[in-house]
Amino acid sequence: MTAPPLPVRGIIYSYTVVHEAPGGYESQAPYQLALVQLEGGELICAQLTDYVGEARIGDPVEMVTRKLTTDGERGMIVYGYKFRPLLT
């Protein structure tokens, strides 16, 4: 069974600002972490990117691929998804 792809657009359902980041992400603090409600109704947690100022609940956003961290020991760059303000 193959899972259907998730929608790439949604709205900010809730968010917070992370000041004390977990190991490997300390250099990114403070950063905004959001619970995004996708167009299909699914809720997904992800870091926000490309924001000028603070996000707001209800802001439309879209999923993008961004650098998450670097594995210091091997130097491998880890990529994943984040959400940015919807470009109109």
PDB file of C-alpha atoms in Angstrom:
ATOM      1  CA  MET A   1       0.000   0.000   0.000  1.00  0.00           C
ATOM      2  CA  THR A   2       1.383   3.389  -0.996  1.00  0.00           C
ATOM      3  CA  ALA A   3       0.506   6.470   1.010  1.00  0.00           C
ATOM      4  CA  PRO A   4      -0.820   9.367  -1.061  1.00  0.00           C
ATOM      5  CA  PRO A   5       1.389  12.464  -1.204  1.00  0.00           C
ATOM      6  CA  LEU A   6       0.655  15.179   1.331  1.00  0.00           C
ATOM      7  CA  PRO A   7      -0.565  18.577   0.152  1.00  0.00           C
ATOM      8  CA  VAL A   8       2.228  21.178   0.090  1.00  0.00           C
ATOM      9  CA  ARG A   9       0.101  24.158   1.133  1.00  0.00           C
ATOM     10  CA  GLY A  10      -1.736  24.972   4.315  1.00  0.00           C
ATOM     11  CA  ILE A  11      -2.241  27.518   7.075  1.00  0.00           C
ATOM     12  CA  ILE A  12      -0.525  28.040  10.403  1.00  0.00           C
ATOM     13  CA  TYR A  13      -2.751  26.386  13.009  1.00  0.00           C
ATOM     14  CA  SER A  14      -0.460  27.238  15.930  1.00  0.00           C
ATOM     15  CA  TYR A  15       3.184  28.158  16.458  1.00  0.00           C
ATOM     16  CA  THR A  16       5.870  28.897  19.011  1.00  0.00           C
ATOM     17  CA  VAL A  17       9.348  30.386  19.093  1.00  0.00           C
ATOM     18  CA  VAL A  18      12.046  27.909  20.163  1.00  0.00           C
ATOM     19  CA  HIS A  19      14.767  29.588  22.235  1.00  0.00           C
ATOM     20  CA  GLU A  20      16.428  26.463  23.698  1.00  0.00           C
ATOM     21  CA  ALA A  21      16.986  24.191  20.690  1.00  0.00           C
ATOM     22  CA  PRO A  22      17.734  20.460  20.906  1.00  0.00           C
ATOM     23  CA  GLY A  23      21.209  19.084  20.178  1.00  0.00           C
ATOM     24  CA  GLY A  24      22.373  19.760  16.639  1.00  0.00           C
ATOM     25  CA  TYR A  25      20.071  22.748  16.193  1.00  0.00           C
ATOM     26  CA  GLU A  26      21.507  25.158  18.784  1.00  0.00           C
ATOM     27  CA  SER A  27      22.953  27.481  16.134  1.00  0.00           C
ATOM     28  CA  GLN A  28      19.476  28.020  14.627  1.00  0.00           C
ATOM     29  CA  ALA A  29      17.833  29.298  17.828  1.00  0.00           C
ATOM     30  CA  PRO A  30      15.676  31.209  18.142  1.00  0.00           C
ATOM     31  CA  TYR A  31      13.450  29.804  15.391  1.00  0.00           C
ATOM     32  CA  GLN A  32       9.727  29.498  14.733  1.00  0.00           C
ATOM     33  CA  LEU A  33       8.125  26.048  14.905  1.00  0.00           C
ATOM     34  CA  ALA A  34       4.579  25.669  13.608  1.00  0.00           C
ATOM     35  CA  LEU A  35       1.715  23.232  13.541  1.00  0.00           C
ATOM     36  CA  VAL A  36       0.494  23.562   9.953  1.00  0.00           C
ATOM     37  CA  GLN A  37      -2.965  22.442   8.842  1.00  0.00           C
ATOM     38  CA  LEU A  38      -2.539  21.212   5.280  1.00  0.00           C
ATOM     39  CA  GLU A  39      -5.198  21.677   2.584  1.00  0.00           C
ATOM     40  CA  GLY A  40      -6.349  18.081   3.156  1.00  0.00           C
ATOM     41  CA  GLY A  41      -6.901  18.726   6.885  1.00  0.00           C
ATOM     42  CA  GLU A  42      -3.752  16.935   8.094  1.00  0.00           C
ATOM     43  CA  LEU A  43      -1.693  18.591  10.848  1.00  0.00           C
ATOM     44  CA  ILE A  44       2.095  18.562  10.515  1.00  0.00           C
ATOM     45  CA  CYS A  45       4.790  20.097  12.701  1.00  0.00           C
ATOM     46  CA  ALA A  46       7.658  21.900  10.971  1.00  0.00           C
ATOM     47  CA  GLN A  47      10.097  24.762  11.257  1.00  0.00           C
ATOM     48  CA  LEU A  48       9.191  28.014   9.498  1.00  0.00           C
ATOM     49  CA  THR A  49      11.619  29.728   7.140  1.00  0.00           C
ATOM     50  CA  ASP A  50      11.861  32.926   5.075  1.00  0.00           C
ATOM     51  CA  TYR A  51       9.692  34.880   7.536  1.00  0.00           C
ATOM     52  CA  VAL A  52      10.313  38.564   8.149  1.00  0.00           C
ATOM     53  CA  GLY A  53       9.123  39.045  11.702  1.00  0.00           C
ATOM     54  CA  GLU A  54       6.852  36.634  13.528  1.00  0.00           C
ATOM     55  CA  ALA A  55       4.331  34.293  11.950  1.00  0.00           C
ATOM     56  CA  ARG A  56       0.610  34.639  12.670  1.00  0.00           C
ATOM     57  CA  ILE A  57      -2.053  31.999  13.146  1.00  0.00           C
ATOM     58  CA  GLY A  58      -3.957  31.703   9.862  1.00  0.00           C
ATOM     59  CA  ASP A  59      -1.009  32.701   7.648  1.00  0.00           C
ATOM     60  CA  PRO A  60      -1.008  30.725   4.373  1.00  0.00           C
ATOM     61  CA  VAL A  61       2.225  28.742   3.926  1.00  0.00           C
ATOM     62  CA  GLU A  62       3.832  26.314   1.485  1.00  0.00           C
ATOM     63  CA  MET A  63       6.257  23.442   2.006  1.00  0.00           C
ATOM     64  CA  VAL A  64       9.836  23.863   0.737  1.00  0.00           C
ATOM     65  CA  THR A  65      13.034  21.813   0.968  1.00  0.00           C
ATOM     66  CA  ARG A  66      15.706  23.399   3.151  1.00  0.00           C
ATOM     67  CA  LYS A  67      18.877  22.503   5.028  1.00  0.00           C
ATOM     68  CA  LEU A  68      18.030  21.195   8.505  1.00  0.00           C
ATOM     69  CA  THR A  69      21.482  20.557   9.968  1.00  0.00           C
ATOM     70  CA  THR A  70      24.985  19.294   9.227  1.00  0.00           C
ATOM     71  CA  ASP A  71      26.290  16.016  10.612  1.00  0.00           C
ATOM     72  CA  GLY A  72      29.471  17.397  12.177  1.00  0.00           C
ATOM     73  CA  GLU A  73      31.294  14.085  12.302  1.00  0.00           C
ATOM     74  CA  ARG A  74      30.769  13.187   8.642  1.00  0.00           C
ATOM     75  CA  GLY A  75      30.052  16.648   7.270  1.00  0.00           C
ATOM     76  CA  MET A  76      26.865  15.403   5.599  1.00  0.00           C
ATOM     77  CA  ILE A  77      24.189  18.055   5.058  1.00  0.00           C
ATOM     78  CA  VAL A  78      20.715  16.924   6.137  1.00  0.00           C
ATOM     79  CA  TYR A  79      17.786  18.330   4.136  1.00  0.00           C
ATOM     80  CA  GLY A  80      14.100  18.212   4.987  1.00  0.00           C
ATOM     81  CA  TYR A  81      10.896  20.177   4.728  1.00  0.00           C
ATOM     82  CA  LYS A  82      10.081  23.555   6.240  1.00  0.00           C
ATOM     83  CA  PHE A  83       7.253  25.979   5.528  1.00  0.00           C
ATOM     84  CA  ARG A  84       7.538  29.528   4.198  1.00  0.00           C
ATOM     85  CA  PRO A  85       4.926  32.234   3.638  1.00  0.00           C
ATOM     86  CA  LEU A  86       2.874  31.493   0.528  1.00  0.00           C
ATOM     87  CA  LEU A  87       4.195  33.489  -2.408  1.00  0.00           C
ATOM     88  CA  THR A  88       1.336  35.231  -4.183  1.00  0.00           C
TER      89      THR A  88
END
